[in-house]
mmCIF file of C-alpha atoms in Angstrom:
data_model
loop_
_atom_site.group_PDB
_atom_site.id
_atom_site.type_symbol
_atom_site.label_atom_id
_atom_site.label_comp_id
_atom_site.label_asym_id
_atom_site.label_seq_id
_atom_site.Cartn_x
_atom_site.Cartn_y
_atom_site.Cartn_z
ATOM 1 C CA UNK T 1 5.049 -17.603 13.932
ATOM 2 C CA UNK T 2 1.993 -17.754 15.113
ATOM 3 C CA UNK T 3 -0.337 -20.811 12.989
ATOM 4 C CA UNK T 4 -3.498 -18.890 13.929
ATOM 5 C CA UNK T 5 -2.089 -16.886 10.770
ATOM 6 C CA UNK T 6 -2.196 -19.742 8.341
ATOM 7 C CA UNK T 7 -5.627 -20.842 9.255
ATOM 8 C CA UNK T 8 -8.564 -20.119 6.388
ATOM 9 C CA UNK T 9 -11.183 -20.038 9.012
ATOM 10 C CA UNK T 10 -10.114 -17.931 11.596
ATOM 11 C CA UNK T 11 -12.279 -17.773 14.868
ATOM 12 C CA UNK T 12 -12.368 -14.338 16.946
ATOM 13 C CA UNK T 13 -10.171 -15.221 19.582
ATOM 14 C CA UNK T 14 -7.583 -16.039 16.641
ATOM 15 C CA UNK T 15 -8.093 -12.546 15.318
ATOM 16 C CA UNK T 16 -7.855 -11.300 18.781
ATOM 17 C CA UNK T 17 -4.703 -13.060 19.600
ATOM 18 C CA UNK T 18 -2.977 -12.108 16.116
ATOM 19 C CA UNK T 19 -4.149 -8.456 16.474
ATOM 20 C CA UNK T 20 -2.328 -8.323 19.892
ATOM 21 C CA UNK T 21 0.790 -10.112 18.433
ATOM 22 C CA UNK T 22 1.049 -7.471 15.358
ATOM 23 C CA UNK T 23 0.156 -4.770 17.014
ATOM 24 C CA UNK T 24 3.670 -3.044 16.714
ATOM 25 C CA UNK T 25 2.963 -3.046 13.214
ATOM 26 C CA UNK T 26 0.407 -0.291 13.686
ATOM 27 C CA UNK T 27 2.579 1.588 15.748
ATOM 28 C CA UNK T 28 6.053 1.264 13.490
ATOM 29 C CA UNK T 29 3.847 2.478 10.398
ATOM 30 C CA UNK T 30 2.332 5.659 12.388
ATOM 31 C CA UNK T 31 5.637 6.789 13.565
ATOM 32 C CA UNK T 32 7.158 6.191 10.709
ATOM 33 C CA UNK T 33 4.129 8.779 8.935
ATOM 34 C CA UNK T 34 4.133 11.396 11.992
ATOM 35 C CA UNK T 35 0.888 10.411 12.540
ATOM 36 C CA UNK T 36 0.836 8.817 16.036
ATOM 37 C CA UNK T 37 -1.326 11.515 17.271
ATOM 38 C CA UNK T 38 -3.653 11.340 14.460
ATOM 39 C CA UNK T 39 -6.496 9.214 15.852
ATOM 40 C CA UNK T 40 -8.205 8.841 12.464
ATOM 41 C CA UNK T 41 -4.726 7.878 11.176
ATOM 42 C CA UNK T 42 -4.541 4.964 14.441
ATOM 43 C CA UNK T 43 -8.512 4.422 13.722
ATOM 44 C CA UNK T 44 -7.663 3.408 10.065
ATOM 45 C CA UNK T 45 -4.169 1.634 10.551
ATOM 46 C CA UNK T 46 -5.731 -0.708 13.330
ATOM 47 C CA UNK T 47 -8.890 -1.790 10.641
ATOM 48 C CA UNK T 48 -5.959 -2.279 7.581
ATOM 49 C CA UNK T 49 -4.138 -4.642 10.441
ATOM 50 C CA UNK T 50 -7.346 -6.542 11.056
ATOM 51 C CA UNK T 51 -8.748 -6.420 6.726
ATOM 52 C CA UNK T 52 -4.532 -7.644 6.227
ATOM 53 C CA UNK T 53 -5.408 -10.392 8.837
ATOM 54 C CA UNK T 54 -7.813 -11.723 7.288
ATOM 55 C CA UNK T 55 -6.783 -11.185 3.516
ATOM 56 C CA UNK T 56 -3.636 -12.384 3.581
ATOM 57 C CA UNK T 57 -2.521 -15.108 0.981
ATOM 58 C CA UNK T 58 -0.498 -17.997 2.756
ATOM 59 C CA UNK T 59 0.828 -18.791 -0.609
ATOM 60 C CA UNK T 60 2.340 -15.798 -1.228
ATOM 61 C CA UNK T 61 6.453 -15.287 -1.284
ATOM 62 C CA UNK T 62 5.703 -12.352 0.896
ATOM 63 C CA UNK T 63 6.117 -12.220 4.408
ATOM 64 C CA UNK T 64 2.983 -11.073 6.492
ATOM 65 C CA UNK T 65 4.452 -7.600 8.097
ATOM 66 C CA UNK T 66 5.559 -6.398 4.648
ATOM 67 C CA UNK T 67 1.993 -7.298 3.299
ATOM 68 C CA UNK T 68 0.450 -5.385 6.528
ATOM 69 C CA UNK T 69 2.895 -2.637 6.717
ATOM 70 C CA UNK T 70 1.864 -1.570 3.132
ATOM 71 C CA UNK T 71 -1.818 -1.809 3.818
ATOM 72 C CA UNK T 72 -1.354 0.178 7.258
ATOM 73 C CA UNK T 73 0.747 2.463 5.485
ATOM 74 C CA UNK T 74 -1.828 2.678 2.646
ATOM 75 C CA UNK T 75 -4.688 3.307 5.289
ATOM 76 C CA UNK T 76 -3.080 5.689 7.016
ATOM 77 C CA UNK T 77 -2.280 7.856 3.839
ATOM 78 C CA UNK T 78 -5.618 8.089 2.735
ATOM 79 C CA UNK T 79 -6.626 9.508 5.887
ATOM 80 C CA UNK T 80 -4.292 11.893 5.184
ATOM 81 C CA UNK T 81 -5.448 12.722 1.803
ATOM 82 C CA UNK T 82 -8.938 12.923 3.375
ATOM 83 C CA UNK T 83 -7.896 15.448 6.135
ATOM 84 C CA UNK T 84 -6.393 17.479 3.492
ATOM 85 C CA UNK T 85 -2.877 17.180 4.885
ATOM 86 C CA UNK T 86 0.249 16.915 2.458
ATOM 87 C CA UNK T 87 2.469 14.049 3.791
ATOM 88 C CA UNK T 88 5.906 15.321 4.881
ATOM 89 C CA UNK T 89 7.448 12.075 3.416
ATOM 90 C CA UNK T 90 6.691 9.854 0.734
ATOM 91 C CA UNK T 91 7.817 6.697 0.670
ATOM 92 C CA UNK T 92 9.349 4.656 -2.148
ATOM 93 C CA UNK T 93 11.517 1.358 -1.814
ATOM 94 C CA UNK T 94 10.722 1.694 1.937
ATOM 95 C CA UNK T 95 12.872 4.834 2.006
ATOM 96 C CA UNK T 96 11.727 7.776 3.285
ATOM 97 C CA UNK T 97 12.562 10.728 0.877
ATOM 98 C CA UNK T 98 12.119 14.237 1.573
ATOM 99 C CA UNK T 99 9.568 16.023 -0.737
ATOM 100 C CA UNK T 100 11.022 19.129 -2.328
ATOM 101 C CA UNK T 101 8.193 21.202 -2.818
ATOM 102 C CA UNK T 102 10.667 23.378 -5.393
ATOM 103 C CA UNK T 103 9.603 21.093 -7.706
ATOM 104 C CA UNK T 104 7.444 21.843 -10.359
ATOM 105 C CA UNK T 105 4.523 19.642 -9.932
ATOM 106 C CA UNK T 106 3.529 19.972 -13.253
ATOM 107 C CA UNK T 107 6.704 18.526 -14.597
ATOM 108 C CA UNK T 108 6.619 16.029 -12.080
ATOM 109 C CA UNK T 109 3.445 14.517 -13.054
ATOM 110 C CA UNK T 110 4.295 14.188 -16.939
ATOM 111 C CA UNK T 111 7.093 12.466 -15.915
ATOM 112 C CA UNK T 112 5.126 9.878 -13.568
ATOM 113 C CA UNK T 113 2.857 9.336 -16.594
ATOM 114 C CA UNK T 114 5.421 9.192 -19.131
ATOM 115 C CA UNK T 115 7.382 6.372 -17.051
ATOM 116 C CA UNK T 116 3.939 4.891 -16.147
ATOM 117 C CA UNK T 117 3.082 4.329 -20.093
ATOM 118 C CA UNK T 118 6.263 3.228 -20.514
ATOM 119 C CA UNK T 119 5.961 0.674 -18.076
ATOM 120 C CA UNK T 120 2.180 -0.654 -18.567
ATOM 121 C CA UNK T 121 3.011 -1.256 -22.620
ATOM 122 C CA UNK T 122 5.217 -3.618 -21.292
ATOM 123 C CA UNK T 123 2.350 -5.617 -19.295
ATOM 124 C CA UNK T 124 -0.228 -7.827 -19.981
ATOM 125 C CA UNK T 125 -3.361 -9.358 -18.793
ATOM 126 C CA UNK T 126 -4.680 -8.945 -15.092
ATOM 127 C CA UNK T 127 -1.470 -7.037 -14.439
ATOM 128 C CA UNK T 128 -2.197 -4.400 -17.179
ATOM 129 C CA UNK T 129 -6.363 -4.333 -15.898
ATOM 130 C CA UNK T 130 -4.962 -3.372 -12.371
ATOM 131 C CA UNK T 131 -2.290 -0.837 -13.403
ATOM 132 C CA UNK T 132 -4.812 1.024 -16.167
ATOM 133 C CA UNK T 133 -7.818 0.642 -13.573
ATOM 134 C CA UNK T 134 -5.513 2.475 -10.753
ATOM 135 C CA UNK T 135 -4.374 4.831 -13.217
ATOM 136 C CA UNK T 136 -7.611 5.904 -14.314
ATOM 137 C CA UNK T 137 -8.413 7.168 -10.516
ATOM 138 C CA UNK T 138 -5.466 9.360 -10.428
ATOM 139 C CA UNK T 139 -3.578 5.929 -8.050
ATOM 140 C CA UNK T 140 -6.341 7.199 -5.448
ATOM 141 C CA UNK T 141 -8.505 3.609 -5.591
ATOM 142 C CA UNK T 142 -7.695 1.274 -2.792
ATOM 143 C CA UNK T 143 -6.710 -1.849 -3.019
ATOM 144 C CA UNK T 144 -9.524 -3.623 -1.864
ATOM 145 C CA UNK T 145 -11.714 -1.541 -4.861
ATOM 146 C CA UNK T 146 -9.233 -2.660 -7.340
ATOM 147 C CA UNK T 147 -9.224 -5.867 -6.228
ATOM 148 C CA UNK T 148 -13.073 -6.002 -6.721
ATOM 149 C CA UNK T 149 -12.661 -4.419 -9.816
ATOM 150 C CA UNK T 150 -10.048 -6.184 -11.352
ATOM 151 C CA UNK T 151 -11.509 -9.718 -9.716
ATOM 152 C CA UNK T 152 -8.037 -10.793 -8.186
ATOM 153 C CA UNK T 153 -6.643 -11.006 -4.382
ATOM 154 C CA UNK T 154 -5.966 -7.457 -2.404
ATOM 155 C CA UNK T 155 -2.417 -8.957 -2.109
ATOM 156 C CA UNK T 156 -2.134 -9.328 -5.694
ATOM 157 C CA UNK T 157 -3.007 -5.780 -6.229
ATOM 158 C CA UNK T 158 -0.060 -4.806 -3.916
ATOM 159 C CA UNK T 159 2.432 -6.804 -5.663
ATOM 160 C CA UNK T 160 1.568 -5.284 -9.300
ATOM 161 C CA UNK T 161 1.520 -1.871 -7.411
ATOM 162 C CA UNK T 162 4.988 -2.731 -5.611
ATOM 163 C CA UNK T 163 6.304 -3.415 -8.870
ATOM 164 C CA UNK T 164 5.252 -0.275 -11.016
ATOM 165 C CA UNK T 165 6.006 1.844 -7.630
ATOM 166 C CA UNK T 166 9.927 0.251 -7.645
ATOM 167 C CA UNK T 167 10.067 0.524 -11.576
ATOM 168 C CA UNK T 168 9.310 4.237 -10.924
ATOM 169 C CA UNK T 169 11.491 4.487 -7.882
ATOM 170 C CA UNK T 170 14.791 3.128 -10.005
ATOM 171 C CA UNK T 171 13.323 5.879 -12.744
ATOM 172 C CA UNK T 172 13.324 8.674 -10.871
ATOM 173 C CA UNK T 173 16.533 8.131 -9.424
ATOM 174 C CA UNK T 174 18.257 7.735 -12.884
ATOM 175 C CA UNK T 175 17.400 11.477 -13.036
#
């Protein structure tokens, strides 16, 4: 691992030098999308590699690619949104599952917001400010506006989003 990664200051040519080392990271997350041709998508995936760079917290459990992976992926989608496309895949758990348009979205949305009440009154705190504050934009804020919002790290944001998004992962699988 590169140490450039665990500096607080980083110079340019440390940016530079961990932007060429994680640049696969850009590339995994628009294959993984279907967007590799999409050079909004590669426009916004390479800036959420660079903002991840430099807003990454050292002490965090996490490991950096899973931290920038999600914000690529995160970038990337809301291009998407943007450009009016409907993603072919969503992802949840890091597994790709097919989107059955069948389904009526109606029913599909009570049930997010029945499993996302049920999950919030369990919370407290900074958690519960970040998970009602992303709620009440329809889970279209980014992270870096919650963050602001909320007053707490961008990578904290992704871990109480993680958590509600593999709470409602296990849910929906339950049936």
């Amino acid at each position: 691992m590169n140490d450039a990664l665990y500096k607080l200051e980083k110079s340019d040519s440390d940016i530079d030098e961990l932007l060429r080392i994680h640049k696969n990271l850009v590339y995994h997350m628009l294959s993984v999308t279907g967007q590799l041709q999409n050079q909004d998508a590669e426009s916004a995936a390479w800036e959420a590699l660079w903002d991840s760079l430099n807003t990454f917290d050292v002490f965090s459990k996490n490991a950096f690619s899973s931290y920038a992976c999600r914000c690529i992926y995160n970038a990337i989608q809301q291009v998407i949104r943007e450009q009016g496309k409907i993603p072919i895949e969503i992802m949840l758990e890091d597994e790709f599952v097919q989107y059955d348009e069948t389904i009526a979205e109606e029913a599909s949305v009570n049930r997010v917001e029945t499993y996302f009440k049920q999950y919030v009154s369990t919370k407290r705190g900074t958690i519960r400010d970040v998970l009602l504050t992303w709620y009440s934009s329809s889970f279209e804020m980014s992270q870096k506006a919650l963050s602001a919002r909320c007053r707490c790290s961008i990578s904290y944001v992704s871990r109480v989003q993680q958590g509600f998004r593999a709470y409602l992962s296990g849910k929906l699988k339950e049936g």
